[in-house]
Each structure stands twice: as structure tokens, then as C-alpha cells.
XYZ file of C-alpha atoms in Angstrom:
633
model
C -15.147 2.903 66.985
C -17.269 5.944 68.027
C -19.393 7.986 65.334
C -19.416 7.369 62.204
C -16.894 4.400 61.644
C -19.348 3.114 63.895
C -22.012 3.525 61.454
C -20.136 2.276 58.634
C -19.201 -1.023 59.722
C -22.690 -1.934 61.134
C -23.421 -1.045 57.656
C -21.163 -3.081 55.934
C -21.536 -6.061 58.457
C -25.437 -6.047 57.942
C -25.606 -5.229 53.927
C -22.621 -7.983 53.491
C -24.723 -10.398 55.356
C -21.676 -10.996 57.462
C -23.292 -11.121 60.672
C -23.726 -14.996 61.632
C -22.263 -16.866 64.158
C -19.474 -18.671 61.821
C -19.493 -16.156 59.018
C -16.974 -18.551 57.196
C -16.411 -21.990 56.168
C -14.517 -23.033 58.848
C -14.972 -22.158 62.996
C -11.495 -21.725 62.631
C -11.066 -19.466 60.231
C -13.650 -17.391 60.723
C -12.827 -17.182 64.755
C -17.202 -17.241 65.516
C -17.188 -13.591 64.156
C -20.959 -12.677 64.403
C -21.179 -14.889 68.177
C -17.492 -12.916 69.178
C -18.860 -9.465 68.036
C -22.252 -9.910 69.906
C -20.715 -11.621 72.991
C -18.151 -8.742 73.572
C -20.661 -6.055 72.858
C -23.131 -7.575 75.509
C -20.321 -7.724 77.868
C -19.416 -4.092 76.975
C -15.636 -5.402 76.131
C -15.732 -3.601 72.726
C -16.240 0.007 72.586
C -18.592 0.592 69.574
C -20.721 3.135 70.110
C -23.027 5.565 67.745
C -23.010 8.170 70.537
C -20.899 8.701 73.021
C -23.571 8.283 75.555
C -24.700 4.913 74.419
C -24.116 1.691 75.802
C -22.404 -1.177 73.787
C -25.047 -3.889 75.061
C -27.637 -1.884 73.851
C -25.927 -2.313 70.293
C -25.083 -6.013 71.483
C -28.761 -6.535 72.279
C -29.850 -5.489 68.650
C -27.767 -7.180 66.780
C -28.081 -10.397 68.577
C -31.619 -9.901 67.290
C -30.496 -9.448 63.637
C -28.885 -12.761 63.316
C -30.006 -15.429 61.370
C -33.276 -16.960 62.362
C -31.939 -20.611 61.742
C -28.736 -19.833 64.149
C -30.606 -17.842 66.911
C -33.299 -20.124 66.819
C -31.471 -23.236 66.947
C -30.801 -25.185 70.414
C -27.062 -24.941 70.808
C -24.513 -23.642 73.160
C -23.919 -20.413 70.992
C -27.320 -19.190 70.864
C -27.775 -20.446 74.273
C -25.302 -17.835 75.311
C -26.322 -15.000 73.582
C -29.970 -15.678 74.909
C -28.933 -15.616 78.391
C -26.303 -12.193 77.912
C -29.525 -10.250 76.689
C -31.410 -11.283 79.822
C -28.897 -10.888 82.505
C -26.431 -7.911 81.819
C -24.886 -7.829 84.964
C -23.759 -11.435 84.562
C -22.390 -10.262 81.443
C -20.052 -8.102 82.633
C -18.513 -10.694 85.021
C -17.919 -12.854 81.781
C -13.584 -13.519 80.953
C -12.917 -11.988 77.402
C -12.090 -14.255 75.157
C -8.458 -12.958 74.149
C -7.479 -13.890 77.933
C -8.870 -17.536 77.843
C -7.394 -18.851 74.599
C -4.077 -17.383 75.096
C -3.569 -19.203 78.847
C -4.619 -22.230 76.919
C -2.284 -21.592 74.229
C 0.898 -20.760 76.955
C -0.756 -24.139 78.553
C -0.586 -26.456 75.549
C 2.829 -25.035 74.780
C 4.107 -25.805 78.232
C 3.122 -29.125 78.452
C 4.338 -29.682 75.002
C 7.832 -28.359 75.520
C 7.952 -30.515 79.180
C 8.076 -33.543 76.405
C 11.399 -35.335 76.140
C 12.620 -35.849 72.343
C 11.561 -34.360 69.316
C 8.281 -33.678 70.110
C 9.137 -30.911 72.122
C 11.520 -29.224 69.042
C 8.724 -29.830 66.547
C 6.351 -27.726 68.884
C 8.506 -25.124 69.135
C 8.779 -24.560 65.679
C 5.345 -24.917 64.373
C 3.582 -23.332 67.777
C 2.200 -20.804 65.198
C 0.595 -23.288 63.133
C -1.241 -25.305 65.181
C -4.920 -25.845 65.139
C -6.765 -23.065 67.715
C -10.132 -24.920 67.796
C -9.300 -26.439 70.832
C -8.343 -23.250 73.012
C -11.451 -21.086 71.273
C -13.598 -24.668 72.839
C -12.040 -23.889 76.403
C -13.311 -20.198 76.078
C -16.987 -21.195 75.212
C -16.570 -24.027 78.123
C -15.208 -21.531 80.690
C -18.301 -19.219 79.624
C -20.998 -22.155 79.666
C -19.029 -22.881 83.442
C -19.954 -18.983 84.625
C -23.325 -19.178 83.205
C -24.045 -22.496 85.057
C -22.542 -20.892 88.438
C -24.519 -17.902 88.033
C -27.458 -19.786 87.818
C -26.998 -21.567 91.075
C -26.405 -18.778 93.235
C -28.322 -18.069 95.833
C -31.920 -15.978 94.773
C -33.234 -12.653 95.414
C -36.374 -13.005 98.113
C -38.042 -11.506 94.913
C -36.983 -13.668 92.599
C -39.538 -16.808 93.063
C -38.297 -18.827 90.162
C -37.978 -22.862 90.052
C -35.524 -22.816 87.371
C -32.726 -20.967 88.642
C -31.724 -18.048 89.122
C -30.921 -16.416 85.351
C -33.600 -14.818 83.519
C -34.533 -16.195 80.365
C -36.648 -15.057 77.527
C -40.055 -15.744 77.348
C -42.032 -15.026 74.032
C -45.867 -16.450 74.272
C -47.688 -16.908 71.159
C -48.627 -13.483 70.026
C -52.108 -14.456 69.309
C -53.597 -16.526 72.311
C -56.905 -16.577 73.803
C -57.297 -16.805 77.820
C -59.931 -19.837 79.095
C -63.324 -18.186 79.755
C -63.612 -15.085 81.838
C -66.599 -15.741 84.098
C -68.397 -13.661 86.437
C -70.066 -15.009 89.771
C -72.904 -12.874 91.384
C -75.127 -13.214 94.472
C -78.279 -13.839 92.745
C -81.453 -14.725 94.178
C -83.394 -14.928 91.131
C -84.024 -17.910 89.299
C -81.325 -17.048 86.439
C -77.866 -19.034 86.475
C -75.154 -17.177 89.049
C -72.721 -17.679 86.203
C -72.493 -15.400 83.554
C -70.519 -16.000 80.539
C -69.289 -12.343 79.404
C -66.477 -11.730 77.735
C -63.444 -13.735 75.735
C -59.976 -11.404 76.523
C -57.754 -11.560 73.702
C -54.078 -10.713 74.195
C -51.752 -9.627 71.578
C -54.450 -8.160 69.018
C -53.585 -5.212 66.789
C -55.951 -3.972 64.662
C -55.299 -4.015 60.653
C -54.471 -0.252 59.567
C -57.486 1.520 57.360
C -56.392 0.951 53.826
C -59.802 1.280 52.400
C -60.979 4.841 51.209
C -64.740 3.814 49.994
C -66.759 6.535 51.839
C -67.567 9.908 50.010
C -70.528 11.213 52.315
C -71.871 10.382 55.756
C -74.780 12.140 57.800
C -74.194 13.883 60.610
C -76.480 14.390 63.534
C -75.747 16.366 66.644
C -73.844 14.782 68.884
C -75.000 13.212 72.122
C -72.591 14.531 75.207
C -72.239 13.598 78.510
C -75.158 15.544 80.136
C -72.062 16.712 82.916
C -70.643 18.933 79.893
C -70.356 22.289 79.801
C -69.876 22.135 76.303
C -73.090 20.980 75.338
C -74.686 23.358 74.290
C -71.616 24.313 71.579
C -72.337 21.365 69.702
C -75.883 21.709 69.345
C -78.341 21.387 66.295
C -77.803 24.987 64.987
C -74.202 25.180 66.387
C -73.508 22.375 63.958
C -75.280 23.615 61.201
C -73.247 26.535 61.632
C -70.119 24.760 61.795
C -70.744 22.609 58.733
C -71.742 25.775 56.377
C -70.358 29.275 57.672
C -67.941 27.953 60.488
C -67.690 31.802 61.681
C -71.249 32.567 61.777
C -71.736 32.485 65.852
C -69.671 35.471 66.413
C -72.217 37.691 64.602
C -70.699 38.637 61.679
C -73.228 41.244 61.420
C -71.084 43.905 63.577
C -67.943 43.362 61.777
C -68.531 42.757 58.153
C -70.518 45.208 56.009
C -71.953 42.962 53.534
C -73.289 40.434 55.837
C -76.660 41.907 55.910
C -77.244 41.507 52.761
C -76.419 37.939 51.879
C -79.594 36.388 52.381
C -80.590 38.714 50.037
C -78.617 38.480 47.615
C -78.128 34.510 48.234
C -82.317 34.188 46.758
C -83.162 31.976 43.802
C -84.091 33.965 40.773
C -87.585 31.844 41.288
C -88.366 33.498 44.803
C -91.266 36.078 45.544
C -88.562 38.860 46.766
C -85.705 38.404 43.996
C -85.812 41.721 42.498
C -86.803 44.054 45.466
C -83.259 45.614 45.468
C -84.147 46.356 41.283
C -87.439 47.736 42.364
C -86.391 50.255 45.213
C -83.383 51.445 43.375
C -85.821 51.899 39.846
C -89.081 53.405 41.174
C -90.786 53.414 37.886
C -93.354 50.404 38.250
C -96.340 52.604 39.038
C -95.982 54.233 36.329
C -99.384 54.064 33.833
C -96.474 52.786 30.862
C -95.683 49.792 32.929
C -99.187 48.802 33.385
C -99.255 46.693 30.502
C -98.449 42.316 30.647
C -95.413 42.906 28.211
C -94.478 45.829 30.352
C -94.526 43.958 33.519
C -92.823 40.684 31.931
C -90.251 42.611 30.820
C -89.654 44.736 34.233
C -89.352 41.197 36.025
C -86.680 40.101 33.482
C -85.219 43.442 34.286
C -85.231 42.660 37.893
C -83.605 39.205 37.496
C -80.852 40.378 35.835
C -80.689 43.000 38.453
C -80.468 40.407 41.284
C -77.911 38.290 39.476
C -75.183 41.184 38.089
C -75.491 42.108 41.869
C -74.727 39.047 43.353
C -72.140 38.519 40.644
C -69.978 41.754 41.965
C -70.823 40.572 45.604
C -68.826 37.210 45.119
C -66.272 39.117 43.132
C -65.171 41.744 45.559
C -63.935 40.409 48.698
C -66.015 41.463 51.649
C -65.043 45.065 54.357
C -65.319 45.476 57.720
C -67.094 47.862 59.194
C -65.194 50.992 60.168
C -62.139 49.713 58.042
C -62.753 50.614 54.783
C -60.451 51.539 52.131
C -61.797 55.066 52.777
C -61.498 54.747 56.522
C -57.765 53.486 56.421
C -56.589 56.786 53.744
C -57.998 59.183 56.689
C -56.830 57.322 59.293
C -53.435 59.121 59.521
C -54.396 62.639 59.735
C -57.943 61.626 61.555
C -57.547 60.427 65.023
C -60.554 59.352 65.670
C -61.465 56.928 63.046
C -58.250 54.832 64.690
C -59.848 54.866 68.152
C -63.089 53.747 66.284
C -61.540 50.849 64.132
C -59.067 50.191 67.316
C -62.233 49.656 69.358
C -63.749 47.170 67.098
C -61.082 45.206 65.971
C -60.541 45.058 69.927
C -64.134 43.604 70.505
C -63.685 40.605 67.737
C -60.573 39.515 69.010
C -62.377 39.597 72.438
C -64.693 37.101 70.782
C -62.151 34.963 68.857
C -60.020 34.387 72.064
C -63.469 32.756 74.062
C -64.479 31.243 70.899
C -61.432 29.667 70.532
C -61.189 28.289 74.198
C -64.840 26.719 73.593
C -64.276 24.885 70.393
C -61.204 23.058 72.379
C -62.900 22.287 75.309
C -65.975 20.767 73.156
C -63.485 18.840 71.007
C -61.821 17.701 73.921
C -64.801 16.475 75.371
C -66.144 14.836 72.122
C -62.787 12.795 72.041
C -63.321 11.313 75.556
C -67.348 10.772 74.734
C -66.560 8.713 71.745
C -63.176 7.055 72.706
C -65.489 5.761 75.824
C -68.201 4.242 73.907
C -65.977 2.535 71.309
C -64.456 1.106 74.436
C -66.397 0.353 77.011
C -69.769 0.542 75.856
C -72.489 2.864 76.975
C -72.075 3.360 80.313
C -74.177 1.226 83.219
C -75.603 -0.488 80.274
C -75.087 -3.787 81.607
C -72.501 -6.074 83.114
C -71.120 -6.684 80.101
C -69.832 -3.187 79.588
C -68.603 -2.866 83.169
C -66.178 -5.855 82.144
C -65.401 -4.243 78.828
C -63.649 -1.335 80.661
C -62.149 -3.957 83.380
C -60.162 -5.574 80.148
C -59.041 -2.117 78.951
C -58.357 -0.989 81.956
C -56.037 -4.747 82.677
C -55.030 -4.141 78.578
C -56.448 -7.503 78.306
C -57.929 -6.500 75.233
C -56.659 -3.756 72.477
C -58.043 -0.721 72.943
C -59.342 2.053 70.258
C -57.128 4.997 70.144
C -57.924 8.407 68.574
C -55.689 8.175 65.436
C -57.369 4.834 64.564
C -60.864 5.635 64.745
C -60.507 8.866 63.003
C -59.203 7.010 60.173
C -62.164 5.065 60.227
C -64.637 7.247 59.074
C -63.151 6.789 55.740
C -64.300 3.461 55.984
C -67.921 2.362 55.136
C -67.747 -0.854 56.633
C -65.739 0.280 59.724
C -68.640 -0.488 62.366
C -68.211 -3.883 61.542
C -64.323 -3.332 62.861
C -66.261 -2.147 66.273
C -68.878 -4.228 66.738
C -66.424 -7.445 66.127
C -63.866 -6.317 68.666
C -66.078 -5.070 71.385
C -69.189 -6.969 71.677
C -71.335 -5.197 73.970
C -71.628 -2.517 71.212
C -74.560 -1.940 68.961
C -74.927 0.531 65.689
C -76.200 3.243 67.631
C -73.273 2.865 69.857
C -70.847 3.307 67.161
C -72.999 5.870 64.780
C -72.946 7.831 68.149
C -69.677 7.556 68.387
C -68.783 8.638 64.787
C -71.084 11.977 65.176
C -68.569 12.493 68.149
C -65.267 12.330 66.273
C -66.610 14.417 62.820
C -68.302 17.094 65.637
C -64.217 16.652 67.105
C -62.340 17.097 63.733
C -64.945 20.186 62.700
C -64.170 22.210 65.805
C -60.474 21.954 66.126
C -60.858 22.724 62.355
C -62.638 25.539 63.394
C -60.098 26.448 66.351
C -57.055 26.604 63.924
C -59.096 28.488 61.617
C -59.803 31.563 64.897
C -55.820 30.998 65.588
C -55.303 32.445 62.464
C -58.019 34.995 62.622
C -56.778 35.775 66.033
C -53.114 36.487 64.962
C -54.325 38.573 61.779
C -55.963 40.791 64.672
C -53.405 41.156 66.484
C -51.424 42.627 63.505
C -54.131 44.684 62.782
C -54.155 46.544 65.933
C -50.497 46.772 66.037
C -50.514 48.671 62.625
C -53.185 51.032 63.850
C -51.060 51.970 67.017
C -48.438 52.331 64.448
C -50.564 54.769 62.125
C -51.652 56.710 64.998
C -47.638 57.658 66.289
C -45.966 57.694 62.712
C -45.793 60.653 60.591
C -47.395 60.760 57.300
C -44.760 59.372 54.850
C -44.834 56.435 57.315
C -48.203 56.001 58.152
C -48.881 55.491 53.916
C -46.847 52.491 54.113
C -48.398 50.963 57.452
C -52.197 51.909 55.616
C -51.191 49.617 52.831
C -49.719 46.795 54.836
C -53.517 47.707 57.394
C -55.045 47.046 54.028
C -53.966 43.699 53.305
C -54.240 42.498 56.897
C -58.189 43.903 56.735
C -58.921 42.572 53.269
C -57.537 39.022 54.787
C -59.015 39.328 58.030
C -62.676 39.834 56.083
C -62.133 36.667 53.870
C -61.157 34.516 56.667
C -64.073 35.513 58.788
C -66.297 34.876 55.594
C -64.781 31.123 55.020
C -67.505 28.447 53.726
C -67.145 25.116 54.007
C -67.930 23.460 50.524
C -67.472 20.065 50.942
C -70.814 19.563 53.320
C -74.423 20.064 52.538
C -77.995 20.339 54.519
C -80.220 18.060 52.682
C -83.794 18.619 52.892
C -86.107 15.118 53.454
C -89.347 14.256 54.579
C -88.709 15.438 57.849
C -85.708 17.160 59.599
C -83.073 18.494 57.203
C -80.071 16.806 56.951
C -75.926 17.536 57.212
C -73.798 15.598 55.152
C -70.416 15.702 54.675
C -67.015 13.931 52.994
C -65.157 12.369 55.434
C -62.365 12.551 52.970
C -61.936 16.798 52.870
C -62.527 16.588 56.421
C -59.622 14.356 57.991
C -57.461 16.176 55.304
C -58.202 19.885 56.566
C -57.746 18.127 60.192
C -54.572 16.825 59.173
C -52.941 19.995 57.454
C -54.891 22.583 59.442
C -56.456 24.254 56.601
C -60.165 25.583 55.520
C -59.982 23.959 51.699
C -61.264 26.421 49.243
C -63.923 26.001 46.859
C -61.791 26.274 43.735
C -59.777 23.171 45.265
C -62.545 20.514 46.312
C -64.157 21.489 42.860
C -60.894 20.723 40.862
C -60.612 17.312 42.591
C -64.057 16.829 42.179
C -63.282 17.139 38.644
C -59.968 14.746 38.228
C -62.209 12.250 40.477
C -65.014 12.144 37.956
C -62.299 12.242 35.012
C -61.049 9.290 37.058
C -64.043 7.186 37.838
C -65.347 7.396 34.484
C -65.888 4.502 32.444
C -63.545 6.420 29.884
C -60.466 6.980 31.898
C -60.819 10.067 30.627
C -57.414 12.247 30.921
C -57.492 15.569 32.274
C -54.978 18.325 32.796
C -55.711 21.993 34.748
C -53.146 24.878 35.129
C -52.647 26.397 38.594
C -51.495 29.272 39.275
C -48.402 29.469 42.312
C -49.769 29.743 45.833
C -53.014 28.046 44.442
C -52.776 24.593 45.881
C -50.842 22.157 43.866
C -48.637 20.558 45.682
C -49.676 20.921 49.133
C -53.620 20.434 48.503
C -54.370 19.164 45.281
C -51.955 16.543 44.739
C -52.062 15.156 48.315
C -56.138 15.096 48.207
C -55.568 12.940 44.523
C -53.242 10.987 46.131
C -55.349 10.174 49.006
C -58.386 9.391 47.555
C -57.104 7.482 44.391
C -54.737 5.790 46.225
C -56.209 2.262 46.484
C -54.633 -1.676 46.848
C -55.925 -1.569 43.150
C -54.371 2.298 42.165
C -51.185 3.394 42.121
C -50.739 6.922 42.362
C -47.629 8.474 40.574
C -46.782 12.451 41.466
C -43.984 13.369 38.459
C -41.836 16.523 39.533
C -38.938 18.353 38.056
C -35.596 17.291 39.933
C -35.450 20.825 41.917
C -39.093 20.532 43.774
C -38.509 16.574 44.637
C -37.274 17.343 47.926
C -40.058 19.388 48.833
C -42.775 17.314 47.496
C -41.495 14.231 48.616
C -41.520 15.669 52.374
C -44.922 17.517 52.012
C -46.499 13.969 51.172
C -44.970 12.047 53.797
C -45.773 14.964 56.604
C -49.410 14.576 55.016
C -49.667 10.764 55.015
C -47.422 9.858 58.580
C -50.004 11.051 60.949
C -53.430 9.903 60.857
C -53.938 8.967 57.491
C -50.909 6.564 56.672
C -49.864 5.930 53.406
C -46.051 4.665 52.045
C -44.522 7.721 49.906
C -41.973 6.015 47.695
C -39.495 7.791 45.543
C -37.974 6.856 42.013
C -36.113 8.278 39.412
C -37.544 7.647 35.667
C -36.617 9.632 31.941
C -37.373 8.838 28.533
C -34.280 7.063 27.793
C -34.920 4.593 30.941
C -35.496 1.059 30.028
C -38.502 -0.271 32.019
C -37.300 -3.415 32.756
C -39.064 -6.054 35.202
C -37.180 -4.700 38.339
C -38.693 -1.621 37.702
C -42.160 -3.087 37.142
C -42.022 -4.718 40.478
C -40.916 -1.711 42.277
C -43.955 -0.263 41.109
C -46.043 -3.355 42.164
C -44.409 -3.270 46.005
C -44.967 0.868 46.018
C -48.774 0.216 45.531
């Protein structure tokens, strides 16, 4: 069977708990059906195959390994068999079939019988379908033990340097072992013992996944970079700042957005010295002898306070312009060729700028993922000998070592420098607090990289629609203005992206950056700036959550806003605990979508089982269902 009558009976075989070597009461009667199927599969004598290309032993090979651990594990003659098929499949295909051996023993038997004088020969002859098999199906597992045993004696490879003969068997060491001491002699003249005890290599080690989800801010420092990198410089102390509060803010926002001047301005508290100045050189009346007066002057600083805030107010409300793009500037772009050369010319110059800003946040990435990945593994380099041997045991995979996806995940981990220090003991805190400053600095700029992609491509669009305006007449060139508008409104807000979720707190010295680890692997993860309106919402359900009241809480969204590709994976990633279960309920029609939106979200770095169940009011819960629930959390 090819296909899917292929798939089918492996089906049936494997949820019928059919596939053992007897399968039956009897040997007889059963005819060894899960030893036969293996056997003739590893000796590719059975053509069952998902795909055309594959190979039966394959097949053979995996379902040998599906049998029952008492049978496979057992010391007999049929699991003996199977054992050596899977390790030698040439011999296998030298093996007889099995058909072929019990039927010359049957035309044997009935030979000899019928050579007998008397009755005996008459009564074979008539019952010769009836008689009992067991005997012939014991010459076919005899002549196979034979071929194994001749095999094994033939002459060896010159390669093959191997007491025991000349058939490869299995070999499956303890997975957790630890090697005697790994000692290191040096040419010492000093005083201090030659032998230095370094290092303990443990084989077979895999590191527990991150199921806890316990850290909701960390600080973040600049990171320290090889002194070799070019990159250096693009993770510095205001580099970072930048990228932690206005990610776009080293382009110079000042030559493309109109408002930008103005938002330190406007961005004063109410309390400050200058609040009001925009109130007071707009409303030049403050000299005059009728504001002399204290009320007069209270009230004119009330005045200006209000001022400063109703302005700030329709700031935040109206999305920001660039420069030479205006509404105004698009309507008289048609008939006015000039103003398309100008805004052509500019929107030319930032995506200049995107496409090297771009490159840079990459390469510094890049270079922050080797950095840290080569502390949490070897140590800081030409520390000491015990580092140098560190990297020798990675190098030999003598000992696990820390890859990318797995100490990401481990920011969201307070106690995750334990994890390091524990499985790499040449490292200290600083090694691993460096290390973590690396892979946030990492996540932030190929944040930040995704987030120029998409400025990069709203560009381009831009300057395709103002080639367009410029050859189109002027029934088509109102259509492209609109379509310019939307790309330039867009373009603006994405250039103007905060992010919310981290802070510069102000101490005794130095200020500060903090950040949520949490927010931050998830915009990694789906390649996304999160918007303030989001992080505050789950903000909110979190401190609904945490409460001592359980409090409930429920929030209308609007479509496009977030729900089921932000809001309800963010919930689900930060409630989810051992302790929490999480339960997403959606209408039949979306369950398809939001069933594979979750598992995209939670199958890459941040891993997480998405189960799926179906539940009404007029389902009984019943203990099945109960324990479902347990296993899903």
C-alpha cells in the first residue's frame, strides 16, 4: 500500500494496539504479526510506503521502535532480530522471506510423510491442511538466526575494529553520565600544584524549558561590545536611550516631520518656568497696566496653563505631517510641478536614511548575539584557564551549549542567572548581567529594523504615487492624492512610534532604563511596535487579575484594534502559569484562526501548548473533562 491506505492501516495498527510481536493468543494463530510486519519492512519485502520516494525500512525502523517496551526490551530471539535488522540494512536485504521458508518445510514434512508405508501416509494426505505450522514458522526464525550468525563471522572491514563481530549493534549509554575528572597538566615552575582540577563534562544534559514568567521589569545598561566592533558606537548610552523611548529619533526627525520641533515644548509639566510661553507670545497683553495687579497675574497664569494643555491636547489628537507633504501640498501637487520634485526629493533623502539605518541595527544585533552567546558559553575571554576549557567542551559538545532561543526566553525569568552560573562555572553575575544587556540591546534593534522595513516600504509607495501624480491627468491624479494621503499620514505615525512599555528612571546618580521583558520578546516574536492603548489594556486585565479581588473585567475593541493577535496572546502569555490556566472562548467561525495565531505566537521562542476544546451550556462537565483541563495547564 502506497498513500493513503498506507496511512490508514499504520493508523489502525497503532490506535488498535495491534502492533506486538504475537498480537494474539496463540504464535500460531496470530502468525508473529507485529515481528512479520517489522521484519519484512526492514528487509524492504513489503511495499508500504507514505511516499513514493520513501523507503520501507525507514517505516520498518520506526515501528520496530513503537513496540512494546516489555517485548523489545526483553532478551529473546525476536527482539534479537529486529535489533540487529535496524543496525545492519544491508544484511537485511540478504534475509529469505518468510513465505519461501515455511512452505519448503511444509512440501518437506509432506514428503517425508507421504514416503510412510500404511495409513500414516493417507491420513497426511487428508488432513495436510490442518496440521500444526509452528514447526515450519520455527525453521524460518532458525534459518534467519543461521544468516545473522554467518554474517557476523565474515571477514571485517580494515575499518571496522570491533572484537565482537562483525554486525553492528545498538548502543544506548545512560543519557545522564558524568566523565572521570578532566584534568589539565602544565609546565609550571612555580610552587603551585601542575595539576589543575577544572572542569566536570557532562554528556547528555538538556536544559529544562522556561516555564516561569515572574519578571515584569529589568534595568538596562549599555551594552559592553567587543572593542573590534564597528557597531559600537550604535549601541551606545544615548543610542539606547533613544531606542528604548523614540526608537526613530536618530534619523532627525526634525527635517521630516513638522511638529517635531515643538514637542519638547509642548511635552513641559504645567509646573515648569516656560509652560505658558506659547499663551504669552500668541496673547501680548501682559504689559498691560490692567494686568499689573496679583489677581490679574494669577489669573493670566491659569490662563496660560490651560493654554499649554488644550494645545498639547490637539497635538496628541491629530496625527503628525511631514514637511512638504501636507494635505495642502498633496491638493496642488497635480497641477504644480514643482511641489512633486520638492516632496520627491525629500521622501528620497529619508529612505536614503532608513536603508543605512536599517543595515546598522542588523549588523549591531548580529554582533550583540555573538557577544552574549560567547560569554554565556565560554566565559569572558582570556579570563583564565578555566574558560579556555569551557569553550574546548563546547567546542567537543562535551557539555550543552546555550543557544539563542533559550536564553532569550530567559529574561523572563528572575532567577535565570542561577540556570547560568550552575551550568557553566567559570561565570560570575557580571558575566551573565552583561550578557542579558546584550540580548535586550539584540531584541530592541531587530525590533527596531522591522519597524524601518516597514517605514522603508511605505516610502517606496510614496514615491511611486508621486511619479504617478506627476504623469496622470487630473481625474486620476485625485485618486492617487488620496491613496498619497494615507501612505503620508501612515508614514508620519510610524516615524513618530514610542515605545511605552520602558522608562528612564531618575536615581541618585545616572538615570536609569527599565523595561518589561515580557512586551519585549512579544514585539520580537510578532514583529510589531505594541501601541499604547494595548500595553495599557493589559496592564489593566493584569491588575484586575492580580488583585486580591479577582476582580472581573470586560473592554470592547474595536476590529483591527488588537484582540486577537495582541491582546489575547499578551494575556495568555503572561497569565499563563503551572498554577493558571488560561481559557480564550471564540465563536465556532474565528476558531481556526485563533487557534493558529496562538500557536504561531507560542512555537518559536516563547513555547507554550495551545490546546483546543469544544464546550456549550448544555455540556455536562464531567471528570474527563476536568482532567483535560488539568493536563492543558
Amino acid at each position: 500500500a502506497v498513500g493513503s491506505g498506507a496511512v490508514k492501516f499504520i493508523n489502525k495498527l497503532l490506535d488498535g494496539k495491534m502492533l506486538s510481536f504475537f498480537g494474539g493468543d496463540s504464535l500460531v494463530s496470530s502468525k508473529f504479526p507485529g515481528f512479520m510486519l517489522c521484519y519484512e519492512l526492514l528487509c524492504k519485502q513489503l511495499e508500504l510506503k507514505i511516499l513514493q520516494t520513501d523507503s520501507p525500512s525507514n517505516l520498518g525502523c520506526l515501528l520496530t521502535r513503537m513496540l512494546p517496551p516489555t517485548e523489545l526490551d526483553s532478551a529473546g530471539i525476536f527482539s534479537s532480530i529486529l535489533r540487529a535488522l535496524v543496525c545492519n540494512p544491508k544484511v537485511a536485504e540478504q534475509l529469505p522471506r518468510c513465505e519461501e521458508v515455511v512452505e519448503n518445510a511444509k512440501k518437506e514434512f509432506e514428503k517425508e510423510s507421504k514416503a510412510k508405508s500404511g495409513t500414516a501416509g493417507r491420513v497426511v494426505d487428508k488432513v495436510s491442511g490442518t496440521i500444526n505450522t509452528t514447526p515450519f514458522y520455527a525453521k524460518f526464525v532458525q534459518a534467519v538466526a543461521a544468516k545473522l550468525i554467518e554474517e557476523n563471522f565474515a571477514p571485517r572491514e580494515a575499518s571496522l575494529k570491533r572484537s565482537k563481530g562483525a554486525l553492528r549493534w545498538p548502543s544506548f549509554p545512560p543519557v545522564y553520565t558524568m566523565n572521570p575528572e578532566c584534568k589539565v597538566v602544565l609546565a609550571s615552575k612555580g610552587d603551585d600544584d601542575a595539576d589543575l582540577h577544572l572542569i566536570l563534562l557532562n554528556h547528555g544534559l538538556v536544559f529544562a524549558p522556561i516555564t516561569s514568567i515572574s519578571s515584569s521589569r529589568r534595568p538596562l545598561n549599555s551594552p559592553k561590545l567587543d572593542g573590534a566592533r564597528k557597531s559600537s558606537a550604535h549601541v551606545g548610552d544615548e543610542a539606547l536611550s533613544a531606542l528604548c523611548q523614540e526608537p526613530m529619533a536618530p534619523l532627525g526627525l526634525s527635517a521630516f516631520l513638522d511638529d517635531h520641533d515643538h514637542e519638547q515644548q509642548y511635552a513641559m509639566q504645567d509646573d515648569s518656568p516656560a509652560a505658558g510661553k506659547a499663551f504669552y507670545s500668541k496673547f501680548r497683553f501682559s504689559k498691560s497696566p490692567s494686568c499689573a495687579g496679583r489677581n490679574a497675574r494669577e489669573t493670566l497664569e491659569r490662563l496660560s496653563v490651560d493654554w499649554d494643555y488644550v494645545t498639547r491636547s490637539e497635538r496628541d489628537g491629530n496625527p503628525p505631517l511631514l514637511i512638504d507633504m501636507s494635505p495642502r501640498d498633496l491638493a496642488a501637487m497635480a497641477s504644480d510641478a514643482g511641489r512633486a520634485v520638492t516632496a520627491a526629493k525629500r521622501c528620497g533623502g529619508l529612505l536614503q536614511k532608513l536603508e543605512a539605518f536599517w543595515a546598522k541595527d542588523v549588523e549591531a544585533a548580529q554582533d550583540c548575539i555573538v557577544d552574549s552567546l560567547s560569554i554565556l558559553n565560554n566565559g569572558v575571554r582570556d579570563r583564565d584557564l578555566r574558560s579556555s576549557v569551557q569553550g574546548i567542551a563546547h567546542v567537543a559538545r562535551g557539555i550543552p551549549s546555550f543557544a539563542f532561543d533559550y536564553a532569550v526566553s530567559s529574561l523572563l525569568d528572575e532567577a535565570a542567572g542561577r540556570i547560568f552560573t550552575d551550568m557553566n562555572r567559570s561565570l560570575t553575575d557580571e558575566d551573565v548581567t552583561s550578557s542579558q544587556h546584550l540580548l535586550a540591546a539584540a531584541l530592541l534593534l531587530f525590533n527596531r529594523a522591522g519597524h524601518t522595513a516597514r517605514c522603508i516600504v511605505n516610502a517606496r509607495d510614496i514615491l511611486a504615487l508621486i511619479k504617478s501624480i506627476q504623469g496622470s491627468s487630473a481625474a486620476a491624479a485625485s485618486a492617487d492624492v488620496h491613496g498619497l494621503s494615507l501612505k503620508c499620514t501612515s508614514m508620519a505615525e510610524l516615524l513618530r512610534a514610542r515605545r511605552e512599555y520602558s522608562s528612564k528612571e531618575s536615581g541618585k546618580g545616572k538615570a536609569q532604563l527599565t523595561y518589561d521583558p515580557r512586551f519585549l520578546l512579544f514585539e520580537f516574536v510578532s514583529n510589531i511596535m505594541l501601541r499604547k492603548s494595548q500595553i495599557e489594556l493589559v496592564r489593566e486585565f493584569l491588575g484586575a487579575s492580580d488583585g486580591k479581588a479577582q476582580d472581573s473585567l470586560c473592554h470592547q475593541m474595536i476590529m483591527g484594534a488588537g484582540k486577537t493577535t495582541v491582546v489575547s496572546p499578551l494575556l495568555a502569555l503572561i497569565l499563563g502559569t503551572p498554577e493558571k490556566l488560561v481559557v480564550q472562548v471564540v465563536p465556532a467561525p474565528l476558531l481556526e484562526m485563533t487557534r493558529n495565531i496562538m500557536r504561531s505566537t507560542f512555537s518559536a521562542l516563547i513555547l507554550k501548548p495551545v490546546y483546543t476544546f469544544h464546550f456549550d451550556r448544555s455540556t455536562e462537565a464531567t471528570n474527563e473533562l476536568y482532567s483535560k483541563l488539568l493536563e492543558a495547564r
